[in-house]
Coordinates of C-alpha atoms in Angstrom, one line a residue:
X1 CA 48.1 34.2 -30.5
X2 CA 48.3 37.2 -28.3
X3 CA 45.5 38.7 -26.4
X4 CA 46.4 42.1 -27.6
X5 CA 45.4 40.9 -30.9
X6 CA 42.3 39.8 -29.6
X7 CA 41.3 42.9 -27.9
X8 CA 41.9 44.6 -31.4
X9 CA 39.5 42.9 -32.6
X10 CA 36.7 43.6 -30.5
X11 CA 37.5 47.0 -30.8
X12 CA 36.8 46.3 -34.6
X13 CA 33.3 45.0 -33.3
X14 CA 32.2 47.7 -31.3
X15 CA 33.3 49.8 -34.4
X16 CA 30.4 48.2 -36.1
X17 CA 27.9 49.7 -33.9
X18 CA 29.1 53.8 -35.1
X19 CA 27.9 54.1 -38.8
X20 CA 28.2 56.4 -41.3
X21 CA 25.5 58.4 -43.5
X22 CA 25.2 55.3 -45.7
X23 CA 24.1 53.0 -42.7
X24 CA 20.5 51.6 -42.5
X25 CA 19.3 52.2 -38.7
X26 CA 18.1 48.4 -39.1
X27 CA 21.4 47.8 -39.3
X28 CA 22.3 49.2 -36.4
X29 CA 19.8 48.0 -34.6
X30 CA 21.1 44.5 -35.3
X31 CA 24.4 44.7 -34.2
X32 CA 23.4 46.4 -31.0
X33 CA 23.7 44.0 -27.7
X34 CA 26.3 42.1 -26.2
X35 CA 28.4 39.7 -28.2
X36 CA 30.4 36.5 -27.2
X37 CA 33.5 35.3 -29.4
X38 CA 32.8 31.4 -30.5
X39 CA 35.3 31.3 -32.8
X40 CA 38.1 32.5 -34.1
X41 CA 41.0 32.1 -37.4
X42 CA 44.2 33.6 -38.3
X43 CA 46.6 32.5 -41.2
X44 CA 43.8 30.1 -42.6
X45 CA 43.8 27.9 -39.7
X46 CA 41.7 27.8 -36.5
X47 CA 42.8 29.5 -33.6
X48 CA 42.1 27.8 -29.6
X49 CA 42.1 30.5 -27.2
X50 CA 41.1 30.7 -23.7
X51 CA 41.4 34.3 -23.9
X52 CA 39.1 34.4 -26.5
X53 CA 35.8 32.8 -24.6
X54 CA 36.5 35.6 -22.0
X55 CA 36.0 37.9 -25.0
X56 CA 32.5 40.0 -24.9
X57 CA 32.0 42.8 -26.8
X58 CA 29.2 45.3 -25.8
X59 CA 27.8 47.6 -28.4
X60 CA 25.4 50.6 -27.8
X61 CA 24.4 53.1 -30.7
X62 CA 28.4 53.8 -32.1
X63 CA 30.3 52.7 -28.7
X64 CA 31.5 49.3 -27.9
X65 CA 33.0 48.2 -24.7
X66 CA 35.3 45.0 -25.0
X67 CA 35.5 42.9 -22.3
X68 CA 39.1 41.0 -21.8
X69 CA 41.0 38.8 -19.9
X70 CA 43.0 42.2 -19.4
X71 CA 40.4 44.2 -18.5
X72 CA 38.1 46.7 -20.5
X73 CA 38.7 48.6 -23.4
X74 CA 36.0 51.0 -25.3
X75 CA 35.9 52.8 -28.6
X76 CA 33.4 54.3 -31.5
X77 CA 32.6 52.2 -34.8
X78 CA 31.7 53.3 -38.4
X79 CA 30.9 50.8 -40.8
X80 CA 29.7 51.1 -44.8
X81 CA 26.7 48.5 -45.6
X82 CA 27.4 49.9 -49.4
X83 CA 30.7 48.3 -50.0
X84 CA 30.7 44.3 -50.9
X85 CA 31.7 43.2 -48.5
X86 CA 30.3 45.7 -45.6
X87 CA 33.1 47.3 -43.8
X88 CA 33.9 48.8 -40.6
X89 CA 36.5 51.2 -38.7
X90 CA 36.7 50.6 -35.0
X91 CA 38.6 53.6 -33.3
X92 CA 39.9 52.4 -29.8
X93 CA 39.2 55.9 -27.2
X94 CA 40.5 53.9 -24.2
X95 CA 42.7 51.3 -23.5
X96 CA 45.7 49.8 -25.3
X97 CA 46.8 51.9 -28.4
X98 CA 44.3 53.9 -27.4
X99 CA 43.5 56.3 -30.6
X100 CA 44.2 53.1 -33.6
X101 CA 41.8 53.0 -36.2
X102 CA 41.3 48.9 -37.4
X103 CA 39.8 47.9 -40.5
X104 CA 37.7 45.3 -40.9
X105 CA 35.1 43.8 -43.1
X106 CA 31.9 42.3 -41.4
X107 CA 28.5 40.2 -41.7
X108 CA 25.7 39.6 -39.8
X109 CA 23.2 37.1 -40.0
X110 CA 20.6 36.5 -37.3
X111 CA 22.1 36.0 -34.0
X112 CA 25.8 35.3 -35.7
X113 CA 28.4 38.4 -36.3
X114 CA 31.7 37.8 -38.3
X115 CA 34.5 40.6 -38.3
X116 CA 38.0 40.1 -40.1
X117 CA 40.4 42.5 -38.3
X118 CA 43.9 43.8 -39.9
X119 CA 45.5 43.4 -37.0
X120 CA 48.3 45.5 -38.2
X121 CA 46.4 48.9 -38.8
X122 CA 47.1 48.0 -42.4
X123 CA 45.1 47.5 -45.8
X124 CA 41.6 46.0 -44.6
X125 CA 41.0 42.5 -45.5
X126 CA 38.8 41.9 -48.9
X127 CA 37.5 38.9 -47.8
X128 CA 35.8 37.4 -44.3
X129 CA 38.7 34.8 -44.7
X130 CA 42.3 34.8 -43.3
X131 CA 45.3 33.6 -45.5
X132 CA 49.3 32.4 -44.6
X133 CA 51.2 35.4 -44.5
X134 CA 48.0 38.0 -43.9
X135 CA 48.0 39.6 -40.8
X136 CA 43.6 39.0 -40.6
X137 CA 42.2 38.0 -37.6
X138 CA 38.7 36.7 -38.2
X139 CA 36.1 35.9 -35.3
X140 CA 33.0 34.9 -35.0
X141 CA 30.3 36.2 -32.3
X142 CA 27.3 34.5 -31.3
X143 CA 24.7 37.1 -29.3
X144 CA 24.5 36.3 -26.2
X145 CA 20.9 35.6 -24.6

């Protein structure tokens, strides 16, 4: 897996933190905080990364900063509690492809944050599940304490 496609995906994260009108501010106030990856899965199969246990993902109001093997990369987030399931639009404003809009579809319960990226800037995934052939990338974040 390529770390590129990693850092794609925490910009997705931080996207969660920029909402739209339709966003509860308890909502917001959940995501908000600093994030470490725990797990991640790509073509319906578990993906080992050392790259990813570097990744942390920092989210204030509608920033995020990404923290990567690579270095940093930072962006704005909106995300839509209304739709089933809750989506989100990270917007990368520095770093690689700096300006790409990824669609995701997220959940949060408690101290645990799931995001499936498309990783391709393509249709957002319907599910938080990756399939053969799909280009989703879906992690899992614990908060970090």
């Amino acid at each position: 897996m390529h770390w590129r496609f990693l850092s794609t995906a925490m910009l997705a994260l931080v996207s969660l933190a920029f909402t739209t009108t339709t966003t509860r501010a308890d909502d917001i106030k959940e995501i908000e905080g600093t994030w470490r990856a725990a797990a991640a899965e790509a073509g319906g199969k578990p993906v080992e990364s050392e790259d990813l246990q570097k990744l942390v993902v920092t989210i204030a109001g509608d920033h995020y900063t990404a923290q990567t093997k690579d270095g940093t990369e930072a962006g704005t987030l909106k995300l839509d509690e209304t739709q089933k399931p809750r989506t989100m639009d990270a917007t990368r404003t520095e770093g690689f492809e700096a300006g790409k809009v990824i669609k995701a579809v997220y959940e949060i319960t408690g101290d645990t944050l799931r995001v499936c990226y498309a990783l391709d800037g393509g249709e957002r995934p319907t599910e938080l599940a990756t399939k053969d052939g799909a280009p989703w990338l879906l992690i899992t974040y614990q908060r970090a304490k």
